[in-house]
PDB file of C-alpha atoms in Angstrom:
ATOM      1  CA  UNK X   1      -2.638 -10.149 -13.870  1.00  0.00           C
ATOM      2  CA  UNK X   2      -0.280  -8.077 -12.026  1.00  0.00           C
ATOM      3  CA  UNK X   3      -1.536  -4.770 -11.093  1.00  0.00           C
ATOM      4  CA  UNK X   4      -5.257  -5.393 -11.896  1.00  0.00           C
ATOM      5  CA  UNK X   5      -4.543  -4.388 -15.599  1.00  0.00           C
ATOM      6  CA  UNK X   6      -5.521  -6.658 -18.633  1.00  0.00           C
ATOM      7  CA  UNK X   7      -2.406  -8.259 -20.297  1.00  0.00           C
ATOM      8  CA  UNK X   8      -2.406  -6.035 -23.311  1.00  0.00           C
ATOM      9  CA  UNK X   9      -3.607  -2.829 -21.613  1.00  0.00           C
ATOM     10  CA  UNK X  10      -0.376  -1.052 -22.484  1.00  0.00           C
ATOM     11  CA  UNK X  11       0.047  -2.304 -25.944  1.00  0.00           C
ATOM     12  CA  UNK X  12      -1.236  -0.506 -28.969  1.00  0.00           C
ATOM     13  CA  UNK X  13      -4.227  -2.193 -30.587  1.00  0.00           C
ATOM     14  CA  UNK X  14      -3.956  -2.856 -34.328  1.00  0.00           C
ATOM     15  CA  UNK X  15      -6.392  -0.698 -36.505  1.00  0.00           C
ATOM     16  CA  UNK X  16      -9.235  -2.741 -37.622  1.00  0.00           C
ATOM     17  CA  UNK X  17      -9.356  -3.436 -41.284  1.00  0.00           C
ATOM     18  CA  UNK X  18     -11.765  -1.131 -43.096  1.00  0.00           C
ATOM     19  CA  UNK X  19     -14.952  -2.458 -44.738  1.00  0.00           C
ATOM     20  CA  UNK X  20     -15.263  -0.128 -47.551  1.00  0.00           C
ATOM     21  CA  UNK X  21     -18.605  -1.205 -48.595  1.00  0.00           C
ATOM     22  CA  UNK X  22     -19.827   0.314 -51.695  1.00  0.00           C
ATOM     23  CA  UNK X  23     -18.523   3.696 -51.477  1.00  0.00           C
ATOM     24  CA  UNK X  24     -15.265   3.113 -53.337  1.00  0.00           C
ATOM     25  CA  UNK X  25     -17.162   1.678 -56.221  1.00  0.00           C
ATOM     26  CA  UNK X  26     -19.517   4.514 -56.326  1.00  0.00           C
ATOM     27  CA  UNK X  27     -16.572   6.787 -56.431  1.00  0.00           C
ATOM     28  CA  UNK X  28     -14.985   4.767 -59.239  1.00  0.00           C
ATOM     29  CA  UNK X  29     -18.243   4.931 -61.142  1.00  0.00           C
ATOM     30  CA  UNK X  30     -18.419   8.671 -60.679  1.00  0.00           C
ATOM     31  CA  UNK X  31     -14.873   8.963 -62.038  1.00  0.00           C
ATOM     32  CA  UNK X  32     -15.992   6.821 -65.077  1.00  0.00           C
ATOM     33  CA  UNK X  33     -18.983   9.336 -65.781  1.00  0.00           C
ATOM     34  CA  UNK X  34     -16.659  12.213 -65.416  1.00  0.00           C
ATOM     35  CA  UNK X  35     -14.195  10.883 -67.984  1.00  0.00           C
ATOM     36  CA  UNK X  36     -17.061   9.894 -70.395  1.00  0.00           C
ATOM     37  CA  UNK X  37     -18.312  13.582 -70.117  1.00  0.00           C
ATOM     38  CA  UNK X  38     -15.031  14.892 -70.856  1.00  0.00           C
ATOM     39  CA  UNK X  39     -14.557  12.648 -73.792  1.00  0.00           C
ATOM     40  CA  UNK X  40     -17.851  13.408 -75.181  1.00  0.00           C
ATOM     41  CA  UNK X  41     -17.406  17.054 -74.944  1.00  0.00           C
ATOM     42  CA  UNK X  42     -13.840  16.836 -76.748  1.00  0.00           C
ATOM     43  CA  UNK X  43     -15.232  14.772 -79.362  1.00  0.00           C
ATOM     44  CA  UNK X  44     -18.224  17.146 -79.993  1.00  0.00           C
ATOM     45  CA  UNK X  45     -15.793  20.105 -80.121  1.00  0.00           C
ATOM     46  CA  UNK X  46     -13.837  18.267 -82.646  1.00  0.00           C
ATOM     47  CA  UNK X  47     -16.711  17.479 -84.544  1.00  0.00           C
ATOM     48  CA  UNK X  48     -17.637  21.100 -84.612  1.00  0.00           C
ATOM     49  CA  UNK X  49     -14.388  22.062 -86.014  1.00  0.00           C
ATOM     50  CA  UNK X  50     -14.487  19.477 -88.725  1.00  0.00           C
ATOM     51  CA  UNK X  51     -17.828  20.568 -89.867  1.00  0.00           C
ATOM     52  CA  UNK X  52     -16.783  24.139 -90.327  1.00  0.00           C
ATOM     53  CA  UNK X  53     -15.620  25.176 -93.850  1.00  0.00           C
ATOM     54  CA  UNK X  54     -12.246  26.490 -93.121  1.00  0.00           C
ATOM     55  CA  UNK X  55     -11.132  26.361 -89.454  1.00  0.00           C
ATOM     56  CA  UNK X  56      -8.614  29.083 -88.611  1.00  0.00           C
ATOM     57  CA  UNK X  57      -5.451  28.850 -86.640  1.00  0.00           C
ATOM     58  CA  UNK X  58      -7.135  29.630 -83.419  1.00  0.00           C
ATOM     59  CA  UNK X  59      -9.543  26.974 -83.727  1.00  0.00           C
ATOM     60  CA  UNK X  60      -6.928  24.395 -84.663  1.00  0.00           C
ATOM     61  CA  UNK X  61      -4.868  25.543 -81.661  1.00  0.00           C
ATOM     62  CA  UNK X  62      -7.966  25.200 -79.457  1.00  0.00           C
ATOM     63  CA  UNK X  63      -8.487  21.648 -80.803  1.00  0.00           C
ATOM     64  CA  UNK X  64      -4.864  20.748 -79.949  1.00  0.00           C
ATOM     65  CA  UNK X  65      -5.005  22.336 -76.722  1.00  0.00           C
ATOM     66  CA  UNK X  66      -8.289  20.424 -75.897  1.00  0.00           C
ATOM     67  CA  UNK X  67      -6.688  17.088 -76.936  1.00  0.00           C
ATOM     68  CA  UNK X  68      -3.657  17.695 -74.674  1.00  0.00           C
ATOM     69  CA  UNK X  69      -5.925  18.563 -71.790  1.00  0.00           C
ATOM     70  CA  UNK X  70      -8.198  15.646 -72.326  1.00  0.00           C
ATOM     71  CA  UNK X  71      -5.003  13.314 -72.125  1.00  0.00           C
ATOM     72  CA  UNK X  72      -3.936  15.148 -69.122  1.00  0.00           C
ATOM     73  CA  UNK X  73      -7.435  14.853 -67.451  1.00  0.00           C
ATOM     74  CA  UNK X  74      -7.813  11.021 -68.362  1.00  0.00           C
ATOM     75  CA  UNK X  75      -4.370  10.213 -67.029  1.00  0.00           C
ATOM     76  CA  UNK X  76      -5.053  11.839 -63.755  1.00  0.00           C
ATOM     77  CA  UNK X  77      -8.469  10.398 -63.423  1.00  0.00           C
ATOM     78  CA  UNK X  78      -7.223   6.832 -64.268  1.00  0.00           C
ATOM     79  CA  UNK X  79      -4.455   7.216 -61.730  1.00  0.00           C
ATOM     80  CA  UNK X  80      -7.241   8.143 -59.053  1.00  0.00           C
ATOM     81  CA  UNK X  81      -9.492   5.202 -60.260  1.00  0.00           C
ATOM     82  CA  UNK X  82      -6.556   2.930 -59.707  1.00  0.00           C
ATOM     83  CA  UNK X  83      -5.966   4.238 -56.208  1.00  0.00           C
ATOM     84  CA  UNK X  84      -9.764   3.683 -55.412  1.00  0.00           C
ATOM     85  CA  UNK X  85      -9.236   0.075 -56.122  1.00  0.00           C
ATOM     86  CA  UNK X  86      -7.134  -0.540 -53.007  1.00  0.00           C
ATOM     87  CA  UNK X  87      -8.710  -1.483 -49.693  1.00  0.00           C
ATOM     88  CA  UNK X  88      -7.875   1.813 -48.083  1.00  0.00           C
ATOM     89  CA  UNK X  89      -7.527   4.421 -50.767  1.00  0.00           C
ATOM     90  CA  UNK X  90      -5.389   7.565 -49.955  1.00  0.00           C
ATOM     91  CA  UNK X  91      -6.884  10.863 -49.980  1.00  0.00           C
ATOM     92  CA  UNK X  92      -6.792  13.004 -53.250  1.00  0.00           C
ATOM     93  CA  UNK X  93      -3.563  15.107 -53.079  1.00  0.00           C
ATOM     94  CA  UNK X  94      -4.269  18.759 -53.284  1.00  0.00           C
ATOM     95  CA  UNK X  95      -1.927  19.239 -56.340  1.00  0.00           C
ATOM     96  CA  UNK X  96      -3.823  16.366 -58.203  1.00  0.00           C
ATOM     97  CA  UNK X  97      -7.176  18.049 -57.305  1.00  0.00           C
ATOM     98  CA  UNK X  98      -6.034  21.404 -58.621  1.00  0.00           C
ATOM     99  CA  UNK X  99      -4.784  19.902 -61.780  1.00  0.00           C
ATOM    100  CA  UNK X 100      -8.061  18.194 -62.383  1.00  0.00           C
ATOM    101  CA  UNK X 101     -10.064  21.290 -61.763  1.00  0.00           C
ATOM    102  CA  UNK X 102      -7.564  23.242 -64.078  1.00  0.00           C
ATOM    103  CA  UNK X 103      -8.184  20.618 -66.724  1.00  0.00           C
ATOM    104  CA  UNK X 104     -11.781  20.732 -66.413  1.00  0.00           C
ATOM    105  CA  UNK X 105     -12.304  24.523 -66.590  1.00  0.00           C
ATOM    106  CA  UNK X 106      -9.821  24.848 -69.412  1.00  0.00           C
ATOM    107  CA  UNK X 107     -11.766  22.007 -71.338  1.00  0.00           C
ATOM    108  CA  UNK X 108     -15.070  23.881 -70.661  1.00  0.00           C
ATOM    109  CA  UNK X 109     -13.560  27.195 -71.794  1.00  0.00           C
ATOM    110  CA  UNK X 110     -12.050  25.777 -74.877  1.00  0.00           C
ATOM    111  CA  UNK X 111     -15.181  23.939 -75.633  1.00  0.00           C
ATOM    112  CA  UNK X 112     -17.274  27.105 -75.232  1.00  0.00           C
ATOM    113  CA  UNK X 113     -15.072  29.117 -77.558  1.00  0.00           C
ATOM    114  CA  UNK X 114     -15.344  26.596 -80.203  1.00  0.00           C
ATOM    115  CA  UNK X 115     -19.093  26.590 -80.051  1.00  0.00           C
ATOM    116  CA  UNK X 116     -19.519  30.315 -79.885  1.00  0.00           C
ATOM    117  CA  UNK X 117     -16.760  31.531 -82.261  1.00  0.00           C
ATOM    118  CA  UNK X 118     -17.682  34.112 -84.854  1.00  0.00           C
ATOM    119  CA  UNK X 119     -18.415  32.790 -88.436  1.00  0.00           C
ATOM    120  CA  UNK X 120     -20.038  29.528 -86.999  1.00  0.00           C
TER     121      UNK X 120
END
């Protein structure tokens, strides 16, 4: 040992592998519950429209919009669940988080409008 330092004192140490434990599994399950809730809400709103005597153009447009929002939400959530399957999942990008929040709020708003629409 020249100079009194250990042989690897100047070299960077490799980062230890992360032991994720159960945290990624809990997060994946939370995403599954969230997608199940979104699906149930979309199905119930669609059922409400089918049970009405004559849905108007606004109701039909809301149903189509809800379907598109549901597909977008499911695609984003599925991508996040796949990312959680890696040993070291990346953080949720702000754009994806904003899209997920937007889809959630829009689905809730559309569902609420369908449920409280006049003539119900």
